[in-house]
Coordinates of C-alpha atoms and ligand atoms in Angstrom, one line a residue:
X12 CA 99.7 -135.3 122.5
X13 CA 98.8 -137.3 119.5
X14 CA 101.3 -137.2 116.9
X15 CA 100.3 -137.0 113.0
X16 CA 100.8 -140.5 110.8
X17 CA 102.0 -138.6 107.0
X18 CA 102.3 -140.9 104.4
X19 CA 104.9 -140.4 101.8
X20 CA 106.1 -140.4 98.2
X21 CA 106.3 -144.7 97.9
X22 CA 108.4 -144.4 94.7
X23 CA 111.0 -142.7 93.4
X24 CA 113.0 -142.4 90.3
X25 CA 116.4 -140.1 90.3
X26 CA 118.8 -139.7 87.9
X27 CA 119.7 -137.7 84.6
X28 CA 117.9 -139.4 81.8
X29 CA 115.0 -141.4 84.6
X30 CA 112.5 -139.8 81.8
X31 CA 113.1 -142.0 79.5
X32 CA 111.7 -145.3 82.0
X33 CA 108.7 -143.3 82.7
X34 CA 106.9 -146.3 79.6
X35 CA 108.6 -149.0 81.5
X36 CA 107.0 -147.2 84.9
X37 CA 103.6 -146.9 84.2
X38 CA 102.7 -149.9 82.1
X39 CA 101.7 -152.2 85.0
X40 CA 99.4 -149.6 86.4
X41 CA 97.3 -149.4 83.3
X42 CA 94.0 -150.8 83.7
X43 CA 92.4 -151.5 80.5
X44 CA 92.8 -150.5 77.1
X45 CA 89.4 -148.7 77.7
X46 CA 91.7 -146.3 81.0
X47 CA 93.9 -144.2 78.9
X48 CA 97.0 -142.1 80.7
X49 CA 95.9 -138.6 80.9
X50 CA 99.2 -136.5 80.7
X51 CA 98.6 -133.0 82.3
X52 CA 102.0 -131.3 80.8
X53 CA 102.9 -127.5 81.5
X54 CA 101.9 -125.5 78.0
X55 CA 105.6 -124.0 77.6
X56 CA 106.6 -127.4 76.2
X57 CA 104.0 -127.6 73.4
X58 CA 107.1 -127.3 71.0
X59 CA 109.6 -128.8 72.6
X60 CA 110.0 -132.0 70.8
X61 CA 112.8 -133.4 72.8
X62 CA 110.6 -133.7 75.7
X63 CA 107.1 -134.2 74.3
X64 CA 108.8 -136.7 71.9
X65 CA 109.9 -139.3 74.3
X66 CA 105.7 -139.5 76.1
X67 CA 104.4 -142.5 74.1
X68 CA 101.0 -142.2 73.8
X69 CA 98.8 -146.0 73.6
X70 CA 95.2 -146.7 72.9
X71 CA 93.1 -143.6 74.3
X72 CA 95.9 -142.2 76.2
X73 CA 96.2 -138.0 76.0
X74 CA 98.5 -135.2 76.6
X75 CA 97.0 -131.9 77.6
X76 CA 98.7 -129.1 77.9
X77 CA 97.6 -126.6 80.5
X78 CA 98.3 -122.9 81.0
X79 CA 100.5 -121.6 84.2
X80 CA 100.5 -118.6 83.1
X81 CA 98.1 -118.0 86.7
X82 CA 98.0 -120.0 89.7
X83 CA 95.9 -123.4 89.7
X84 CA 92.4 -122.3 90.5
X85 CA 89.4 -125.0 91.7
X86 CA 87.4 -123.8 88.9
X87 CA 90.5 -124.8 86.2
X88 CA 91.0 -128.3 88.6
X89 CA 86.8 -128.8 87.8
X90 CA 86.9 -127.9 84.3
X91 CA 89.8 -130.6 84.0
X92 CA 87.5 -133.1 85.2
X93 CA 84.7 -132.7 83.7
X94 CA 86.5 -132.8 80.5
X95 CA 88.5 -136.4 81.4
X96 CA 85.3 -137.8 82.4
X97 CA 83.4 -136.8 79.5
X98 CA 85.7 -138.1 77.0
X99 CA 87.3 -141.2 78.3
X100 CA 85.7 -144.2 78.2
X101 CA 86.3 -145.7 81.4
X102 CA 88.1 -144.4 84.8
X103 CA 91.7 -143.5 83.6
X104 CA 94.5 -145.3 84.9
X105 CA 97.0 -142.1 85.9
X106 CA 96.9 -138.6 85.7
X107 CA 100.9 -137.8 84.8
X108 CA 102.0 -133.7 86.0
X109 CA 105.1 -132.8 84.2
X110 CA 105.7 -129.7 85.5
X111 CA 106.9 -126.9 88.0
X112 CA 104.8 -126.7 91.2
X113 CA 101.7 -125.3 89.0
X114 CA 101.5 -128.1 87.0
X115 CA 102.5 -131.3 89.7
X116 CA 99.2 -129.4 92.3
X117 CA 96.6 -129.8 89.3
X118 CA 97.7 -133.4 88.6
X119 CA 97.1 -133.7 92.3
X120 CA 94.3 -131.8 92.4
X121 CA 92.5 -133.8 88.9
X122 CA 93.4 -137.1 90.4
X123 CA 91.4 -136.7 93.5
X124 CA 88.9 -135.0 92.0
X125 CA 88.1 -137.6 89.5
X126 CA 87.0 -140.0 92.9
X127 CA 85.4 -137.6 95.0
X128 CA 81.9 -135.7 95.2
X129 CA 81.4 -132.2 94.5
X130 CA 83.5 -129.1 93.5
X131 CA 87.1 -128.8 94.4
X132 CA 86.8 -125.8 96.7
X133 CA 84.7 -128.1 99.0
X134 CA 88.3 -130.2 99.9
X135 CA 90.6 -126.9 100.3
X136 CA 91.3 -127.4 104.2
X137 CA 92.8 -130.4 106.2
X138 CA 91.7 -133.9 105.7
X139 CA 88.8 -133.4 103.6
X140 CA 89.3 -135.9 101.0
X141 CA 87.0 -139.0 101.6
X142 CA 88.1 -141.9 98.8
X143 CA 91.7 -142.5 97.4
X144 CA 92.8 -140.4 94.6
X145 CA 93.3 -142.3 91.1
X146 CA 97.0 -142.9 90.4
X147 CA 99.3 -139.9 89.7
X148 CA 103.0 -139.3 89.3
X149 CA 105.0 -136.1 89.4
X150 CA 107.8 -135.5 87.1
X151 CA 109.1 -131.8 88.0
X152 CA 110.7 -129.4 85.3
X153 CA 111.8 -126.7 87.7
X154 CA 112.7 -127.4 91.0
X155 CA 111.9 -125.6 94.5
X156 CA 108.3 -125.5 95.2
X157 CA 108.5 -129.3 96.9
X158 CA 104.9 -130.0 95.2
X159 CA 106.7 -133.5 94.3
X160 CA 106.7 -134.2 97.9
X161 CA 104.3 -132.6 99.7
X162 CA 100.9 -133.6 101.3
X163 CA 99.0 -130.7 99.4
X164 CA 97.9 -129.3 96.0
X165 CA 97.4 -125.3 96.9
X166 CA 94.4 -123.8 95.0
X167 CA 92.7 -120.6 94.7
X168 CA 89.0 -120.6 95.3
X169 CA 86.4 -118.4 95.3
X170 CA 86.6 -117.7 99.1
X171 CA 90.4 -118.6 99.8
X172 CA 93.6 -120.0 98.7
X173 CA 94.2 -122.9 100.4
X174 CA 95.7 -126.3 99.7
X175 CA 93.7 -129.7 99.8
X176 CA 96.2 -131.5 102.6
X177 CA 95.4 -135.1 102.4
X178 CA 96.7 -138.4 103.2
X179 CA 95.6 -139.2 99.2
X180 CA 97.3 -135.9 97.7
X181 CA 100.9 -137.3 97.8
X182 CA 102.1 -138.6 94.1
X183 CA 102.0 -142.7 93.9
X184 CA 105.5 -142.5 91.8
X185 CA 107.7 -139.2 91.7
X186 CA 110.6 -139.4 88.2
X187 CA 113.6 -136.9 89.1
X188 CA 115.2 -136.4 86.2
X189 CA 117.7 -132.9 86.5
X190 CA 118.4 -132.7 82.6
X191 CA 114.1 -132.0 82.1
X192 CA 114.8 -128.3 84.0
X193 CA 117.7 -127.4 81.7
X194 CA 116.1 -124.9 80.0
X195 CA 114.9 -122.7 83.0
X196 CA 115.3 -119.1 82.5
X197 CA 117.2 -117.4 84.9
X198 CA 114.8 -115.5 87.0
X199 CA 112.3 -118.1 87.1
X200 CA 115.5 -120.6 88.4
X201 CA 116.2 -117.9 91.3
X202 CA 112.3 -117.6 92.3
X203 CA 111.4 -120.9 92.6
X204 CA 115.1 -121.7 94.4
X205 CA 114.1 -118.6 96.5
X206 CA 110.6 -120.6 97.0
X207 CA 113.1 -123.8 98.7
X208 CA 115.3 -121.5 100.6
X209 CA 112.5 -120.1 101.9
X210 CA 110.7 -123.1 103.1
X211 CA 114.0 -123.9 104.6
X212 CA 114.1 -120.3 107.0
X213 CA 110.5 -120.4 107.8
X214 CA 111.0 -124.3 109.0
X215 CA 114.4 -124.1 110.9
X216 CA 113.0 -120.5 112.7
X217 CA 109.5 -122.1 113.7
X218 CA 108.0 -122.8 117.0
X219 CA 107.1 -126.4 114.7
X220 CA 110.5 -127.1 114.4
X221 CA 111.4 -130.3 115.5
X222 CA 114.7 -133.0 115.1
X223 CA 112.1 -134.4 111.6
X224 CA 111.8 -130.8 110.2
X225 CA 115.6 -129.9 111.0
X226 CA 117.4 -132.7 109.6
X227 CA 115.8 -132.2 106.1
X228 CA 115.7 -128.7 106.1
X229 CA 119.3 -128.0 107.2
X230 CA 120.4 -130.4 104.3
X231 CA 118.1 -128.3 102.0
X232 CA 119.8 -125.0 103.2
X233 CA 123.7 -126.3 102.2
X234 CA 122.3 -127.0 99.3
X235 CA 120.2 -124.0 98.5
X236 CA 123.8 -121.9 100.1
X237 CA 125.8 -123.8 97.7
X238 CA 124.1 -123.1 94.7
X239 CA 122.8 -119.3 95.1
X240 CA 125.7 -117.8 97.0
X241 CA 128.1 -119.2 94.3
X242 CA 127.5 -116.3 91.1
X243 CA 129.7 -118.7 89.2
X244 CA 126.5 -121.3 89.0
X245 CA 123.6 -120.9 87.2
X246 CA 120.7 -122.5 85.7
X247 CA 122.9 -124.3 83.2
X248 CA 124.9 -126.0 85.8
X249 CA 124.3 -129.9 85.8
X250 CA 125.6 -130.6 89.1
X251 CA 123.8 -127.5 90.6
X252 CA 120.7 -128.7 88.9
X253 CA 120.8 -131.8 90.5
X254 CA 121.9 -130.3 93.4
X255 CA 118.2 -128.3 93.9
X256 CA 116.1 -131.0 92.8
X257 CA 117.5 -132.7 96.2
X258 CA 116.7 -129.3 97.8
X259 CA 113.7 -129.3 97.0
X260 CA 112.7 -132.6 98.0
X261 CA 114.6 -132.3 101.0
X262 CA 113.0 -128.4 101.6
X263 CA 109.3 -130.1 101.2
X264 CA 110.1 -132.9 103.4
X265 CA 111.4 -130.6 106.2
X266 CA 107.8 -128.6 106.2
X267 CA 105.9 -131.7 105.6
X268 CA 105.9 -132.6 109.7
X269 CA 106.7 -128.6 110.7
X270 CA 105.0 -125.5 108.2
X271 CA 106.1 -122.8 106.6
X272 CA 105.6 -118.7 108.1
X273 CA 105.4 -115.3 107.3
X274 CA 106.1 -115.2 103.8
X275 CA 103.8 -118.0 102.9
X276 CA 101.1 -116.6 104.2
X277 CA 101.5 -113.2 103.1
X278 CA 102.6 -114.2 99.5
X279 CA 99.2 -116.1 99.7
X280 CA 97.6 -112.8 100.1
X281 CA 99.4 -111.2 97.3
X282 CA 98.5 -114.5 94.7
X283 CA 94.9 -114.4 96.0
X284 CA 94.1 -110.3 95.1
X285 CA 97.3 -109.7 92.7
X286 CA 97.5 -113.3 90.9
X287 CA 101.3 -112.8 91.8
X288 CA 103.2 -116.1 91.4
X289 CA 104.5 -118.6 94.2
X290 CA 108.0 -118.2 93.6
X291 CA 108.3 -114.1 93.0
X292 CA 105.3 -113.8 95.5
X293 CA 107.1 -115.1 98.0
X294 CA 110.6 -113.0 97.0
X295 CA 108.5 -109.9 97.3
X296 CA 107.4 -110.7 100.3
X297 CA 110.3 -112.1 101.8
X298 CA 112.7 -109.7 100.7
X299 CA 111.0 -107.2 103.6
X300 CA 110.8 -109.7 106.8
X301 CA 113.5 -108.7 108.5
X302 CA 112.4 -108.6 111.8
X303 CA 111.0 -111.8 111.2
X304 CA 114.0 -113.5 109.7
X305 CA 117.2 -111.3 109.8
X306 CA 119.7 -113.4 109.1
X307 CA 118.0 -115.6 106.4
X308 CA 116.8 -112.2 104.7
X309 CA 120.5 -110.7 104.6
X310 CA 121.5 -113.9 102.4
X311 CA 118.7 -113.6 100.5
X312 CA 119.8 -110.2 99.8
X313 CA 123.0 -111.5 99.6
X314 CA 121.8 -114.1 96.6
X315 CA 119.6 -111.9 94.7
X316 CA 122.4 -109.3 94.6
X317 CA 125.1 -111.7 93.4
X318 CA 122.5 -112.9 90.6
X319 CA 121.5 -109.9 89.3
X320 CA 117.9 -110.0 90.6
X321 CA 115.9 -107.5 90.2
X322 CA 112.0 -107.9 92.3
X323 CA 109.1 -106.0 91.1
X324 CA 108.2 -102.9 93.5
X325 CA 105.6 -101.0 94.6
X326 CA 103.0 -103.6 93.6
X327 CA 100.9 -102.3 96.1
X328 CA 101.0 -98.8 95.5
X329 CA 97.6 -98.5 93.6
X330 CA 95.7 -100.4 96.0
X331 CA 92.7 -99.9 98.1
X332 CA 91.8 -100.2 101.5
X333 CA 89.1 -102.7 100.8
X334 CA 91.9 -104.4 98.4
X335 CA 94.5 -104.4 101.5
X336 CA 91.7 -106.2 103.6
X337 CA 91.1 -108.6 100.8
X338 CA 94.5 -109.8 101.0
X339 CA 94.8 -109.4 105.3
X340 CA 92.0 -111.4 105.4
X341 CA 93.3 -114.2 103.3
X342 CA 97.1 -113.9 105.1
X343 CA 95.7 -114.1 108.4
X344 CA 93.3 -116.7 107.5
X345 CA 96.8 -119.4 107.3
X346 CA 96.4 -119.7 111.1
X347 CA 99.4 -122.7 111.6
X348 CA 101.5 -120.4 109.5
X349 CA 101.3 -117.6 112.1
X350 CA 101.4 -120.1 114.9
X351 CA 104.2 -121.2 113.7
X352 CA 106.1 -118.3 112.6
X353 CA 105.5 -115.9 115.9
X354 CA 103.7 -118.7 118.0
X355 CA 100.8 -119.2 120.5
X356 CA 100.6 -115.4 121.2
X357 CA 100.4 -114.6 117.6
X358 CA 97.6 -112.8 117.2
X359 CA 98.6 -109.9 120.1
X360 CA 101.5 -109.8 117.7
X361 CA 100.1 -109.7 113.6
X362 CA 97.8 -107.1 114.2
X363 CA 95.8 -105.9 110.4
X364 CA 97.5 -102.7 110.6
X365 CA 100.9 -104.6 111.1
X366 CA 100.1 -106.7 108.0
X367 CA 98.7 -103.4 105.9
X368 CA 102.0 -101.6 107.2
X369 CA 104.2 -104.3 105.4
X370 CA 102.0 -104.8 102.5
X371 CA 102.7 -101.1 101.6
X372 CA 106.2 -101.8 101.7
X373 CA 106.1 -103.6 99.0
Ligands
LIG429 FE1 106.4 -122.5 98.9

């Protein structure tokens, strides 16, 4: 038994207001006047002065502002590249996500892309990544996904979605800073909770599970409890917002050393064919596992109820067969997921028409 060696987040920031140290933060990492700060920031911000206000740009630095309106694709991560590299006159000195989970897996994905070979697609897998990324920081706007934390940047390819899990993907310097996800809509504030709570039930109900995984996910599941199953809270809340930054990190942590299950990998399939989101992907998905996860899908029920949440159905209904295999193929493709989620026998178990049967459900 060898056990893995994970490294880390090495810095942290937390508190309401941490935002406004990020200058103080990152000027002993610059490198020259000639490596400017590239600032990858999350294109709903583009007029919000209070936040774009308070990034002070030196010398060559940049902010550019990137669509989420879709998932982060290989091809976008290249294109972002291509473009630093042509226009910056040395090696920059940071790549900066400020972000939800979209926005922290490109700044990932740019920064390790910007020291290594090739094409993005060729690192989607498990310890791919040859040379250290350059240095990055994630600064989170919505919390839930655990992209601040975790040990991969998930991408959609041309063959798969799949994350490039390396020992160089984890951010250099993580900022927590509640009052920059104030403004979260509603729904959005429930999915990408949903996307924590989630983590949490696939963790604590996997064959992965261990004392590591438990202790950080059963943290994460108060919290998550304690902020949806209370219709009093909502996105507005300061102390709730604080509150599910902490789940989050603690959510991502508890996955880092076990994995997620059954709705990852099906939402996978849904975001690869569909371009569905993480957050409502996995709500869709989620909200029919039953006999997967009872109990955790009666709260869930429970939550989206006492919120008003309403999930998009039948997004399936139009489908074809050869669509339906699209997305089995990439589902079952997330072996560790499945391993995890129904164990070493899985495969006797998550038979295609199993998968097709559920897809239709939803
Ligand atoms: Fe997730």
């Amino acid at each position: 038994m060898s056990y893995k060696n994970f490294p880390m987040v090495p810095r942290v920031i937390f508190g309401r207001g941490s935002f406004n140290q990020l200058n103080d933060i990152l000027a002993p990492k610059r490198q020259s006047i000639n490596a400017p700060f590239i600032y990858l920031v999350d294109d709903v911000f583009k007029n919000t002065t209070w936040l774009t206000s308070r990034i002070s740009l030196s010398y060559d630095d940049k902010i550019i502002f990137v669509s989420t309106k879709e998932e982060p694709k290989t091809t976008q991560v290249d294109e972002l590249v291509e473009d630093i590299i042509l226009k910056t006159k040395a090696r920059p000195s940071g790549i900066i996500g400020i972000g939800g989970g979209s926005v922290l897996d490109l700044a990932k994905a740019v920064s390790i892309m910007i020291t290594n070979e090739g094409e993005s697609k060729d690192y989607q897998g498990w310890d791919l990544v040859k040379n250290p990324a350059i240095y990055h920081v994630g600064i989170p706007t919505i919390s839930g996904t655990g992209a601040e934390v975790s040990r991969t940047t998930v991408l959609t390819g041309p063959e798969k979605k799949l994350g490039i899990n390396s020992d160089f993907t984890p951010f250099d310097q993580v900022v927590l800073d509640s009052e920059l996800t104030k403004d979260v809509p509603k729904d959005q504030w429930f999915y990408t909770g949903m996307d924590c709570y989630i983590h949490c039930i696939e963790s604590l109900n996997g064959s992965y599970l261990n004392a590591f995984s438990k202790s950080y996910g059963e943290k994460a599941l108060d919290l998550c409890k304690e902020i949806f199953l209370d219709d009093n809270i909502g996105p507005s809340n300061i102390e709730a917002q604080e509150n599910l930054m902490m789940a989050s990190w603690h959510g991502g942590m508890s996955i880092a050393y076990s994995q997620v299950g059954v709705a990852h990998a099906m939402s996978y399939g849904l975001s690869y064919l569909l371009g569905t989101k993480h957050g409502i992907g996995n709500c869709i998905v989620f909200d029919h596992l039953e006999e997967f996860y009872p109990e955790g899908v009666a709260l869930f029920k429970e939550m989206k109820a006492l919120h008003g949440i309403e999930l998009p159905q039948s997004i399936c209904a139009q489908l074809t067969d050869e669509e339906f295999e699209i997305m089995i193929n990439v589902a079952l493709g997330l072996e560790p997921l499945w391993e995890n989620a129904v164990g070493k026998n899985w495969k006797k178990i998550i038979t295609r028409d199993k998968l097709k049967a559920l897809y239709q459900k939803m």
